[in-house]
Each structure stands twice: as C-alpha cells, then as structure tokens.
C-alpha cells in the first residue's frame, strides 16, 4: 500500500492553493465543498477562480508570487502551477513544516493524493491510483457512481436518525447488522430511492418498533427496461436493481452481455417468446412474478427495450397491483430510439419528419390491422416493431394507400450490438432485397425520408470480427 487512505476534516481549517488556473479551480471547488477556508496565491487569476471567490467568502485571493512565508497556519496545501521550480519549492517548504502537500500531476512531490470522489454525503467513497493514472481512477469512480443512487446520502442520514432506536430495540449486535442489511438493500430502501421517502421512513420506524422479521417476507418486483442490446445503454437504476435481485425473469431480447451483469448468484428464469413459440404464456408470467414476490424475493423482470412500449409491462404490473405487491418500473431506451441512433437515422428532422409513429407489425390471418391511411401520409417517420414476417404485406399496403413506391425504408437487425446490420431500400424493393440475406430477429424497420440520411450520418461500426448474421441466442 503506497498511500494510507483517510478522510480529513477541513471545516473552517486554513488551506492554501498555489496557482489559479482551471486545474486549481477544480481543487478549490473541492476544498470549498469540504468547508475549508482557502487562500489562493498566484500572479494571475483565471475567470473561474474569480467566480468561485465571488460566490464564497471563505476564498481569499492574493495576486502575487508564492513565498515560503505563505504556508504558516495552513492545515493542507495544494500546488497547481505549471512552473516546476514553484511546485518544487511549495513541496519542499510544506514537507519541512510537516504540512500535507499535493502537487498536481507530480506524485514524487506529493505527501498525499487527491482521490476521485463519489460524494453521497454523509457517505463518501474515494478512489485513487496512487497518482499513476488519474484517468483510471476517474473511470473506476464512474463505475461506482452507477451503483450508488443519488439519494444514497439522504438514506444514510435516515439511518443515522434511527440508529439509536434500532440499538434500543434490536439485540444482539449481530441481529442489528442483519436488520440494517435488509433495510439498506430491501424494499424500504427502494421506496426511498424511488421518491417515497415519507412512506419509507414510516415503514422503517414500524419495522424497528414492531416486528423486524416482517422484512423477511416483503418481496418486490422491479420491471426493468434492458434497452436494445448495448449494455452501456442501461440506466444506473436498472444496473443497481439487477445486481441486488434474488431472481431475474428475462425475455428473449435481453442480450447475453446484459444478462451477465445481473447478480451472479441470482436465480435466472427464461420466459422468452418467439413467433408461435411462447416458453410461458403471458398470464403465467404475471402469476410467476406475483408468486416470487410473495415468497419474499426481490424480482427483476428484465425486458428488452422499454417495458411500456410493446413490452406488455402494463399487463404485468396490473396483476401485481391487484395483489398489493410492491413494484417499480424502470424505463429503458426503446428499440426505436436506440437502433435509429446507432444506424444514424434521426427519427425526426425539420426537413423530413415532424412526427414519429411506433406500430407493431404482427400479422393476424395474414393481415396487419393498422391505420394504413394515416401511416401512408408524408412528412413523418414510421417505426415498425416485429415486422419481419409481414414486411411484404406492410410495404404493399402502404403503397396501396398512397405512399410513394420509392419511399426509403431501413431494416436494422440486432441494433446497438456488435452484430448490428443495416440494410436500406425502398417500399418497392426492400422485401426482395432481403431474400437470402439470412435475416433473423430481433429486427426493426424505419420508414420515411429520414432513412436517406443514413449514409451521411452513420457513426457506429460493429467490430468486423463480430459482425455476423448469427441468431442471438439467449442464456437459458
């Protein structure tokens, strides 16, 4: 261990920052958040530092060169200049007076390192690479940020508020630890994080005073949108819930890469559907979610795209609501938005489309029951989910109801993933163009003149090693 990690109280303590450029401004801002009284010394002061001083009376600026007399009474010193001789002088002087010093980007001159900070006050986490790679530390911080909800600090204050009451009512200490683990990872915490803070506090107080064991039986269902495939498109909340779930009930369209992010010891139940091949009927899925929650389990219902856009999420939570089971819904990036973006096809554009319509292309009795007159109107974008089998009928119907035969249309297969394919054409020729192309679901169709922008705006290029036409095979 090259550095001993610790947290230092700087409230109302005198700290010195030598330098007043943009890097110094960031350090001053951090010290100000910690409540320090900050002296800034530099021959020239940047606009950013001037603005910080204007907004904080605890920042005092001295426009001059650093001298060794400036370090008296300082609790901590940071040197952030671009002059090697000044940095060395600051470090040597601080070291001679046993004052902790940090010289930005010069680990050899530092007695302490400023870490990358995850601030959920009063809870704090700090990450450091020991000065070897600040960028690496920031990347690790970003990963931790995604796992720690913004409300985590307020939750910590709530725990502090009831700490004495828990100690008074729950013994022995081992039981208190188990109690807090269940509170901070269970339904009470999720109520808090979803904005129901008063209800969460009421349930916490009731649990402390009456029956801590009731927490064992309070299951919950999280209806989570997994997005179109790229795991980087998951929301922070989705990832957090996936990593604390006891059971994950997932669809065919949830990519393997995303499924690998769930808690490793979680039970995984596959309920995917394909055309004319449903592994479990929808009604059975609804009841499965309810049963698992009643068993006291935290259940993630993981769905491709967004649960409320052709995801039948409404049907699932209706069953949960009817049976008084706690649930929350986490939106995901729907396939229309994700696939269009990765294909370089804007869904709306001032010169092409002033509206966008999402429809499902499922066939019944070899027909698609859609409002063809409305869909054939110009000046809009049409996005068709689940339209691969009925593409020929869809294109023919649009032309019959007034759409021009050369209206651009794009097929996007496995959009946002390394297996993404984009094939463009027109209403009149795309069905024939796709023959013998080995096209497999999941696919999405975008219709409208916005498709003509694809060649100029495409930016995402799948790795050639993975750019295949193989089926997506879900984990089962």
Coordinates of C-alpha atoms in Angstrom, one line a residue:
X1 CA 0.0 0.0 0.0
X2 CA 1.7 3.2 -1.2
X3 CA -0.7 5.5 0.5
X4 CA -2.8 5.2 3.6
X5 CA -6.4 6.2 2.8
X6 CA -8.1 8.5 5.3
X7 CA -10.7 11.3 5.5
X8 CA -9.7 14.6 6.9
X9 CA -12.0 17.2 8.5
X10 CA -11.3 20.6 6.8
X11 CA -14.3 22.6 8.1
X12 CA -13.1 26.1 9.0
X13 CA -9.5 25.0 8.6
X14 CA -7.0 27.1 6.6
X15 CA -5.8 25.6 3.3
X16 CA -3.6 27.0 0.7
X17 CA -3.8 26.6 -3.1
X18 CA -0.8 27.9 -5.1
X19 CA -1.9 28.6 -8.7
X20 CA -5.2 29.9 -10.1
X21 CA -5.8 28.3 -13.4
X22 CA -8.5 25.9 -14.5
X23 CA -6.9 22.9 -12.7
X24 CA -6.5 24.9 -9.5
X25 CA -10.2 26.0 -9.8
X26 CA -11.3 22.3 -9.6
X27 CA -9.2 21.8 -6.4
X28 CA -10.5 25.0 -4.9
X29 CA -14.0 23.8 -5.6
X30 CA -13.4 20.5 -3.8
X31 CA -11.9 22.2 -0.7
X32 CA -14.8 24.6 -0.6
X33 CA -17.3 21.6 -0.6
X34 CA -15.4 20.4 2.5
X35 CA -15.9 23.7 4.2
X36 CA -12.3 24.9 4.2
X37 CA -11.1 28.5 4.4
X38 CA -9.0 28.8 1.3
X39 CA -6.1 31.1 0.5
X40 CA -5.3 31.3 -3.2
X41 CA -1.9 32.7 -4.3
X42 CA -0.9 33.3 -7.9
X43 CA 0.4 36.1 -10.1
X44 CA -2.6 35.7 -12.5
X45 CA -6.1 34.7 -11.6
X46 CA -8.4 32.9 -14.0
X47 CA -12.0 33.8 -14.5
X48 CA -13.1 30.5 -13.0
X49 CA -11.2 31.2 -9.8
X50 CA -12.5 34.7 -9.6
X51 CA -16.1 33.4 -10.0
X52 CA -15.5 30.9 -7.2
X53 CA -14.2 33.7 -4.9
X54 CA -17.1 35.9 -5.7
X55 CA -19.6 33.2 -4.6
X56 CA -17.7 32.1 -1.5
X57 CA -16.5 34.5 1.3
X58 CA -14.2 31.8 2.6
X59 CA -11.9 32.1 -0.5
X60 CA -9.3 34.8 -0.3
X61 CA -7.2 35.7 -3.3
X62 CA -3.7 37.1 -3.2
X63 CA -2.3 38.2 -6.6
X64 CA 1.4 37.6 -6.0
X65 CA 4.2 35.0 -6.3
X66 CA 4.4 32.3 -3.7
X67 CA 6.9 32.7 -0.9
X68 CA 7.9 30.4 1.9
X69 CA 6.2 32.7 4.5
X70 CA 2.8 31.9 2.9
X71 CA 2.5 28.4 4.5
X72 CA 2.1 29.5 8.1
X73 CA -1.0 28.1 9.9
X74 CA -2.1 26.0 6.9
X75 CA -3.7 22.6 7.5
X76 CA -3.2 21.5 3.9
X77 CA -1.5 22.7 0.7
X78 CA -2.1 22.1 -2.9
X79 CA 0.2 23.4 -5.7
X80 CA -1.4 23.6 -9.1
X81 CA 1.0 25.7 -11.2
X82 CA 2.8 25.0 -14.5
X83 CA 6.1 26.1 -13.1
X84 CA 8.4 23.2 -11.9
X85 CA 10.5 25.4 -9.7
X86 CA 7.5 26.9 -7.8
X87 CA 5.9 23.4 -7.4
X88 CA 9.2 22.0 -6.0
X89 CA 9.5 25.0 -3.6
X90 CA 6.0 24.6 -2.3
X91 CA 6.5 20.8 -1.8
X92 CA 9.9 21.3 0.0
X93 CA 8.6 24.1 2.2
X94 CA 5.4 22.1 3.2
X95 CA 7.5 19.0 3.9
X96 CA 9.9 21.0 6.1
X97 CA 6.9 22.1 8.2
X98 CA 5.1 18.7 8.2
X99 CA 2.1 20.1 6.3
X100 CA 0.4 17.7 3.9
X101 CA 1.0 18.8 0.3
X102 CA -0.3 17.7 -3.1
X103 CA 1.4 18.9 -6.3
X104 CA -0.9 18.2 -9.2
X105 CA 0.3 15.5 -11.6
X106 CA 3.7 15.2 -9.7
X107 CA 3.4 12.1 -7.4
X108 CA 7.0 12.3 -6.4
X109 CA 6.4 15.7 -4.8
X110 CA 3.2 14.7 -3.0
X111 CA 2.7 13.6 0.6
X112 CA -1.0 12.9 -0.2
X113 CA -3.0 12.2 -3.3
X114 CA -6.4 13.8 -4.1
X115 CA -8.7 10.9 -5.0
X116 CA -11.6 10.6 -7.4
X117 CA -14.6 11.2 -5.1
X118 CA -18.1 9.7 -5.1
X119 CA -20.0 12.2 -2.9
X120 CA -23.2 11.0 -1.4
X121 CA -22.7 13.0 1.8
X122 CA -22.6 12.0 4.6
X123 CA -21.5 8.8 2.7
X124 CA -18.3 9.2 0.8
X125 CA -16.2 6.9 -1.4
X126 CA -12.8 7.8 -2.7
X127 CA -10.7 6.1 -5.4
X128 CA -7.0 6.5 -6.1
X129 CA -4.4 5.0 -8.5
X130 CA -1.7 6.4 -6.3
X131 CA -1.0 9.1 -8.8
X132 CA 0.0 6.6 -11.5
X133 CA -3.2 7.1 -13.6
X134 CA -5.8 9.7 -12.6
X135 CA -7.8 8.8 -15.7
X136 CA -8.0 5.2 -14.5
X137 CA -9.2 6.4 -11.1
X138 CA -11.9 8.5 -12.7
X139 CA -13.1 5.5 -14.8
X140 CA -13.4 3.4 -11.7
X141 CA -15.3 6.3 -10.0
X142 CA -17.7 6.4 -12.9
X143 CA -18.4 2.7 -12.4
X144 CA -19.1 3.2 -8.7
X145 CA -21.3 6.2 -9.4
X146 CA -23.6 4.0 -11.5
X147 CA -24.0 1.7 -8.5
X148 CA -24.7 4.3 -5.8
X149 CA -28.0 6.1 -6.1
X150 CA -28.1 9.9 -5.8
X151 CA -30.4 9.5 -2.8
X152 CA -27.9 7.3 -1.0
X153 CA -26.7 10.2 1.2
X154 CA -30.2 11.0 2.3
X155 CA -30.7 7.4 3.1
X156 CA -27.6 7.4 5.2
X157 CA -29.0 10.4 7.2
X158 CA -32.2 8.5 7.7
X159 CA -30.2 5.5 9.1
X160 CA -28.3 7.9 11.4
X161 CA -31.6 9.3 12.6
X162 CA -32.9 5.8 13.7
X163 CA -29.6 4.3 14.8
X164 CA -30.2 4.8 18.5
X165 CA -33.8 3.5 18.2
X166 CA -32.5 0.3 16.5
X167 CA -29.9 -0.2 19.1
X168 CA -32.5 0.2 21.8
X169 CA -35.0 -2.3 20.3
X170 CA -32.9 -4.9 18.4
X171 CA -30.4 -7.1 20.1
X172 CA -27.8 -8.7 19.9
X173 CA -25.5 -6.6 17.7
X174 CA -25.5 -9.4 15.1
X175 CA -29.2 -9.0 14.7
X176 CA -28.8 -5.3 14.2
X177 CA -26.4 -5.9 11.4
X178 CA -28.8 -8.2 9.7
X179 CA -31.6 -5.7 10.2
X180 CA -29.7 -2.9 8.6
X181 CA -28.6 -5.0 5.7
X182 CA -32.2 -5.9 4.9
X183 CA -33.3 -2.2 5.3
X184 CA -30.5 -0.8 3.2
X185 CA -30.9 -3.4 0.4
X186 CA -34.6 -4.1 0.5
X187 CA -38.0 -2.7 -0.2
X188 CA -37.6 0.2 2.3
X189 CA -34.5 1.4 0.6
X190 CA -36.2 1.1 -2.8
X191 CA -39.2 3.1 -1.6
X192 CA -36.7 5.8 -0.5
X193 CA -34.8 5.8 -3.8
X194 CA -38.0 6.0 -5.8
X195 CA -39.0 9.2 -4.1
X196 CA -41.4 7.8 -1.5
X197 CA -39.3 9.0 1.4
X198 CA -42.1 9.5 3.9
X199 CA -43.5 6.1 3.3
X200 CA -40.0 4.6 3.6
X201 CA -39.4 6.3 7.0
X202 CA -42.8 5.2 8.3
X203 CA -42.1 1.6 7.3
X204 CA -38.6 1.7 8.9
X205 CA -40.0 3.0 12.2
X206 CA -42.7 0.4 12.2
X207 CA -40.2 -2.3 11.5
X208 CA -38.0 -1.2 14.4
X209 CA -40.8 -0.9 16.9
X210 CA -42.9 -3.9 16.0
X211 CA -41.5 -6.8 14.0
X212 CA -38.1 -6.6 12.3
X213 CA -38.9 -10.1 11.0
X214 CA -41.6 -8.7 8.7
X215 CA -38.8 -7.5 6.4
X216 CA -38.1 -11.2 5.6
X217 CA -41.5 -11.5 3.8
X218 CA -41.6 -8.2 1.9
X219 CA -40.9 -9.1 -1.7
X220 CA -40.9 -6.6 -4.6
X221 CA -40.9 -6.7 -8.4
X222 CA -38.7 -4.4 -10.5
X223 CA -39.9 -4.1 -14.1
X224 CA -36.7 -3.1 -15.8
X225 CA -36.1 -2.0 -19.4
X226 CA -32.9 -3.5 -20.6
X227 CA -32.7 -1.3 -23.7
X228 CA -32.0 -2.5 -27.3
X229 CA -28.9 -4.6 -26.6
X230 CA -25.8 -2.5 -25.8
X231 CA -25.1 -2.8 -22.0
X232 CA -23.7 0.7 -22.0
X233 CA -27.3 2.0 -22.6
X234 CA -28.6 0.6 -19.2
X235 CA -29.7 3.2 -16.7
X236 CA -27.9 3.4 -13.4
X237 CA -31.1 2.3 -11.6
X238 CA -31.5 -0.7 -13.9
X239 CA -28.0 -1.8 -13.2
X240 CA -28.3 -1.4 -9.4
X241 CA -31.5 -3.4 -9.3
X242 CA -30.1 -6.1 -11.5
X243 CA -27.2 -6.5 -9.1
X244 CA -29.3 -6.9 -6.0
X245 CA -32.2 -9.1 -7.3
X246 CA -32.7 -12.6 -5.9
X247 CA -34.5 -13.7 -9.1
X248 CA -34.3 -12.4 -12.7
X249 CA -37.1 -13.2 -15.1
X250 CA -35.9 -12.3 -18.6
X251 CA -37.0 -12.2 -22.2
X252 CA -35.5 -13.5 -25.4
X253 CA -34.5 -10.0 -26.5
X254 CA -32.2 -9.4 -23.4
X255 CA -28.7 -9.7 -24.7
X256 CA -26.2 -12.1 -23.2
X257 CA -23.9 -9.1 -22.4
X258 CA -26.7 -7.5 -20.3
X259 CA -27.6 -10.8 -18.6
X260 CA -24.1 -11.2 -17.5
X261 CA -24.4 -8.0 -15.4
X262 CA -27.0 -9.5 -13.0
X263 CA -26.0 -10.7 -9.6
X264 CA -24.1 -13.9 -10.1
X265 CA -25.9 -16.0 -7.6
X266 CA -29.4 -14.8 -8.6
X267 CA -31.8 -17.4 -10.0
X268 CA -32.5 -16.8 -13.7
X269 CA -35.8 -17.8 -15.3
X270 CA -36.2 -17.6 -19.0
X271 CA -39.7 -16.7 -20.3
X272 CA -38.8 -15.5 -23.8
X273 CA -41.3 -15.5 -26.6
X274 CA -40.8 -16.1 -30.4
X275 CA -43.5 -16.0 -33.1
X276 CA -45.8 -19.0 -32.4
X277 CA -43.4 -20.3 -29.7
X278 CA -44.0 -18.9 -26.2
X279 CA -42.0 -20.6 -23.5
X280 CA -44.6 -19.4 -21.0
X281 CA -48.0 -17.7 -21.7
X282 CA -48.3 -14.0 -20.6
X283 CA -50.8 -14.9 -17.9
X284 CA -48.4 -17.4 -16.4
X285 CA -45.6 -14.8 -16.4
X286 CA -47.8 -12.4 -14.5
X287 CA -48.6 -15.0 -11.8
X288 CA -45.0 -16.1 -11.6
X289 CA -43.9 -12.6 -10.7
X290 CA -46.6 -12.4 -8.1
X291 CA -45.7 -15.7 -6.6
X292 CA -42.0 -15.0 -6.4
X293 CA -42.6 -11.6 -4.7
X294 CA -45.0 -13.3 -2.1
X295 CA -42.1 -15.6 -1.3
X296 CA -40.2 -12.5 -0.1
X297 CA -37.9 -12.3 -3.1
X298 CA -36.6 -9.3 -4.9
X299 CA -37.5 -9.9 -8.5
X300 CA -36.2 -8.2 -11.6
X301 CA -38.5 -8.6 -14.6
X302 CA -35.9 -7.8 -17.3
X303 CA -37.4 -6.8 -20.7
X304 CA -35.7 -5.8 -23.9
X305 CA -36.2 -2.2 -24.8
X306 CA -38.7 -0.3 -22.7
X307 CA -41.4 -2.2 -20.7
X308 CA -44.2 0.1 -21.7
X309 CA -43.5 0.2 -25.4
X310 CA -44.8 -3.1 -26.9
X311 CA -43.4 -4.8 -23.8
X312 CA -46.7 -5.8 -22.1
X313 CA -45.4 -4.2 -18.9
X314 CA -48.7 -2.7 -18.1
X315 CA -50.4 -6.2 -18.0
X316 CA -47.7 -7.5 -15.7
X317 CA -48.0 -4.7 -13.1
X318 CA -51.8 -4.8 -13.3
X319 CA -51.6 -8.2 -11.7
X320 CA -49.1 -7.0 -9.1
X321 CA -51.3 -4.0 -8.2
X322 CA -54.4 -6.3 -7.9
X323 CA -52.5 -8.5 -5.4
X324 CA -51.0 -5.5 -3.4
X325 CA -47.4 -6.4 -4.3
X326 CA -44.8 -3.6 -4.3
X327 CA -43.3 -2.8 -7.6
X328 CA -41.5 -0.1 -9.5
X329 CA -40.9 0.5 -13.2
X330 CA -37.5 1.4 -14.7
X331 CA -37.7 2.8 -18.2
X332 CA -35.3 1.6 -20.8
X333 CA -34.1 3.0 -24.2
X334 CA -36.7 1.6 -26.6
X335 CA -35.5 -0.2 -29.7
X336 CA -36.8 2.6 -31.9
X337 CA -34.6 5.2 -30.3
X338 CA -31.5 3.0 -29.7
X339 CA -31.5 1.3 -33.2
X340 CA -32.2 4.5 -35.1
X341 CA -29.5 6.4 -33.3
X342 CA -26.9 3.7 -33.8
X343 CA -27.9 3.5 -37.5
X344 CA -27.5 7.3 -38.0
X345 CA -31.2 7.7 -38.8
X346 CA -32.8 10.6 -36.8
X347 CA -36.5 9.8 -36.1
X348 CA -37.5 13.4 -36.5
X349 CA -35.9 16.1 -38.7
X350 CA -37.0 19.5 -39.6
X351 CA -36.6 18.8 -43.4
X352 CA -38.0 15.3 -43.3
X353 CA -40.4 14.4 -40.5
X354 CA -42.4 16.4 -38.0
X355 CA -43.8 13.3 -36.2
X356 CA -43.0 9.7 -35.5
X357 CA -45.3 6.7 -35.1
X358 CA -44.5 3.4 -33.5
X359 CA -46.5 0.4 -34.6
X360 CA -46.3 -3.4 -34.3
X361 CA -46.2 -5.4 -37.5
X362 CA -47.7 -8.7 -36.1
X363 CA -49.9 -10.4 -38.7
X364 CA -53.3 -12.0 -37.9
X365 CA -54.9 -14.1 -40.6
X366 CA -52.1 -12.9 -42.9
X367 CA -53.1 -9.3 -42.4
X368 CA -51.7 -6.4 -40.4
X369 CA -54.6 -4.5 -38.8
X370 CA -53.2 -0.9 -39.0
X371 CA -54.4 2.5 -39.9
X372 CA -52.9 2.5 -43.4
X373 CA -54.3 5.8 -44.5
X374 CA -52.6 7.6 -41.5
X375 CA -49.4 5.7 -41.9
X376 CA -49.1 6.4 -45.6
X377 CA -49.2 10.2 -45.1
X378 CA -46.0 12.1 -45.9
X379 CA -43.8 14.1 -43.6
X380 CA -43.5 11.5 -40.8
X381 CA -41.4 8.6 -39.7
X382 CA -42.9 5.1 -39.1
X383 CA -41.1 2.6 -36.9
X384 CA -42.3 -1.0 -37.2
X385 CA -41.6 -3.4 -34.4
X386 CA -41.9 -7.2 -35.1
X387 CA -42.5 -6.7 -38.8
X388 CA -40.1 -9.1 -40.4
X389 CA -42.6 -11.8 -41.3
X390 CA -45.2 -9.3 -42.6
X391 CA -42.8 -6.9 -44.4
X392 CA -44.1 -7.6 -47.9
X393 CA -47.7 -7.1 -46.8
X394 CA -46.7 -3.9 -44.9
X395 CA -44.9 -2.4 -47.9
X396 CA -47.7 -3.3 -50.3
X397 CA -50.4 -1.9 -48.1
X398 CA -48.6 1.4 -47.7
X399 CA -48.2 1.8 -51.4
X400 CA -51.9 0.9 -52.0
X401 CA -52.9 3.7 -49.5
X402 CA -50.9 6.4 -51.2
X403 CA -47.2 6.1 -50.0
X404 CA -44.8 6.5 -52.9
X405 CA -43.1 3.3 -54.0
X406 CA -39.6 4.7 -53.7
X407 CA -40.1 5.9 -50.1
X408 CA -36.9 4.9 -48.2
X409 CA -37.1 2.1 -45.7
X410 CA -34.3 0.6 -43.5
X411 CA -34.1 -2.7 -41.7
X412 CA -31.9 -2.8 -38.6
X413 CA -31.0 -6.2 -37.2
X414 CA -29.7 -6.6 -33.7
X415 CA -29.3 -2.9 -33.4
X416 CA -26.8 -1.3 -31.0
X417 CA -24.9 -4.6 -30.7
X418 CA -21.7 -5.8 -32.3
X419 CA -23.9 -7.9 -34.6
X420 CA -25.8 -4.8 -35.9
X421 CA -26.7 -4.8 -39.6
X422 CA -28.4 -2.0 -41.5
X423 CA -29.9 -2.7 -45.0
X424 CA -31.7 0.2 -46.8
X425 CA -34.0 0.2 -49.8
X426 CA -37.5 1.4 -50.8
X427 CA -41.0 0.1 -50.2
X428 CA -41.0 -1.4 -53.6
X429 CA -37.6 -3.3 -53.5
X430 CA -36.6 -4.0 -49.8
X431 CA -38.7 -7.2 -49.5
X432 CA -36.9 -8.8 -52.5
X433 CA -33.6 -7.3 -51.4
X434 CA -33.8 -9.1 -48.1
X435 CA -34.3 -12.5 -49.6
X436 CA -31.3 -14.9 -49.0
X437 CA -29.8 -12.3 -46.7
X438 CA -30.0 -14.6 -43.6
X439 CA -32.1 -12.0 -41.7
X440 CA -33.2 -13.1 -38.2
X441 CA -35.0 -11.3 -35.3
X442 CA -34.7 -9.1 -33.5
X443 CA -35.3 -6.6 -36.3
X444 CA -36.8 -3.1 -36.6
X445 CA -38.0 -1.2 -39.7
X446 CA -37.8 2.6 -40.1
X447 CA -39.8 4.1 -43.0
X448 CA -39.6 7.7 -44.2
X449 CA -37.2 10.1 -46.0
X450 CA -35.1 10.3 -42.8
X451 CA -33.7 7.0 -43.9
X452 CA -31.9 8.8 -46.7
X453 CA -29.6 10.4 -44.1
X454 CA -28.2 7.0 -43.1
X455 CA -25.2 7.0 -45.4
X456 CA -24.1 10.5 -44.3
X457 CA -24.8 10.2 -40.6
X458 CA -23.9 6.6 -39.7
X459 CA -21.3 6.6 -37.0
X460 CA -21.5 3.2 -35.3
X461 CA -19.4 0.4 -36.9
X462 CA -19.6 -3.0 -35.4
X463 CA -16.4 -4.9 -35.0
X464 CA -15.8 -6.9 -38.1
X465 CA -15.0 -10.0 -36.0
X466 CA -18.5 -10.0 -34.6
X467 CA -20.5 -8.6 -37.5
X468 CA -22.2 -11.8 -38.4
X469 CA -25.7 -12.9 -39.2
X470 CA -25.9 -15.5 -36.4
X471 CA -29.0 -15.6 -34.3
X472 CA -29.0 -14.0 -30.9
X473 CA -29.1 -17.0 -28.5
X474 CA -30.3 -16.0 -25.1
X475 CA -29.0 -17.7 -22.0
X476 CA -31.5 -20.3 -20.7

